[in-house]
Amino acid sequence: MKLDLSMWWFIRAYFKHFSRFKAVDLEIQKRVSFEQQSRQQIRDYQLQRFNQLWEFSCTHVPYYRALKASHHLPSHFSALENISQQVPILEKSEIQKAPELFRADRPSTGFWTGTSGSTGTPMKCYWGQDAYLESQRDKYYCQSLFGLSVWDKTANLWGYSRFWGRSLEQKIEYLKIRISEKIRNKIAFPVDRIDRDKLRKWYRQLNQKKIIFLYALPNLAYLLARANEDQPPPSCLKLVMVGGEPLFDYQQELMEKVFGCPVAIEYGTIEAGLIAASYPDSKLHVCERGTLLETLPSSDGLFELVLTNLRNPDFPLIRYRIGDFVTDPLSFPEQGTATLSPVIGRVRDVFISPSGTIINGVELSEFFRTFPEIIQYQAIQESLHKVFIKVVCSPVLSEANRHKINTKFANILGDQVEVQVKQVDQIKSTAANKHRFIISKVAMEHLNHLRPE
């Protein structure tokens, strides 16, 4: 039975005052006050919070108990500089080998989740509920700087393919997310299959549904803009926020022209939460209240990101090598939060079927996560009729699973597409040390049909 608009209004009013959202305004104000502090006050806060995290980790987290003993590390640090000088960098591979060693022995209420594997290999991680809420409220704060509220009408151009069509438990989780988003005034566009007609329809819906905030993958937001260059900007849209992939200048320029509003960047990871986000000054500001970020020089002139997540003691990531690089070191103002230069990495291409349908790379990445023996993967669209897939496996990829992969790509691209699956020992990373798991060599040249006639 469909609920009418008044019923949704009452449900929404209840959640505003009696759910976890009731504290959002207060939490946003705390962040306003934090960012008005001097550089020294922010450093003092970070040091205090790090020491609390460190003491807890060395007492309750198996990995850090062993690390402290083996490296003879102190129980307390007197300066942030001492942390980077004494605590070794945490590699992603350490977590991938034994994620349970990083969870506190008596964790608070929370949940296990996993990364998509954009750096080569998926990884499990645990989020305490309070830590997750803190990261979410950091997002709400950044959005509030553009005049947005948690309850403003929002459209997601991202997708929910990881839940739908699998087990009953995952389908229930999918429905819970959709109901929650309905309560919160959000809609989601089904982005697993995209064509010009859908992109035109979605753009019309931005107006029809009076969407104020569009949250999207950069490539998908760019496709939406490209297909609607002949249309006036949506009348209510205040902000387009993109994340999950780098945003290129040519994409931002077109999107701001078509959408008629700022295009901001949200930079974060599944395991670390929100790390930085664009402010109205167009700079990428670090969420220093919840993260301690370092930019370490590399041999190629770039700077590597190393992060400590101060929010989540249930699964501490201390001096964690994210796998991303930036062009310049952190910039520290006398007052307020540090700013970050453009982040390099995590490019997720789209595939183009011979019929012209656009396949979102998210669907393919979720598909490969269903194979426990696949450690790394990379799908390369050499042409409209040929796809080459590399997999690193332990043990050997079975013929049955090889057939599943061929069937999946035949279903989404068409039977006429030749699919080759090859097991390899390793897959080379990009110059930015990222693993591009979806690569299309033909996508850009075939996207011109999206332009208005």
Tab-separated table of C-alpha atoms in Angstrom, residues 368 376-380 388-391 427-428 435-439:
chain	number	residue	atom	x	y	z
A	368	PHE	CA	33.970	-9.796	-9.138
A	376	GLN	CA	42.895	-9.080	-8.152
A	377	TYR	CA	41.102	-8.448	-11.412
A	378	GLN	CA	41.140	-6.113	-14.362
A	379	ALA	CA	38.652	-5.991	-17.250
A	380	ILE	CA	39.869	-4.213	-20.392
A	388	PHE	CA	40.253	-9.086	-22.065
A	389	ILE	CA	40.024	-10.023	-18.380
A	390	LYS	CA	43.034	-10.608	-16.132
A	391	VAL	CA	42.628	-12.325	-12.759
A	427	ILE	CA	48.519	-6.909	-12.458
A	428	LYS	CA	50.559	-3.744	-12.776
A	435	HIS	CA	44.681	-0.380	-9.762
A	436	ARG	CA	42.301	0.456	-12.598
A	437	PHE	CA	40.017	-2.542	-12.536
A	438	ILE	CA	37.694	-1.344	-15.339
A	439	ILE	CA	39.374	0.078	-18.447
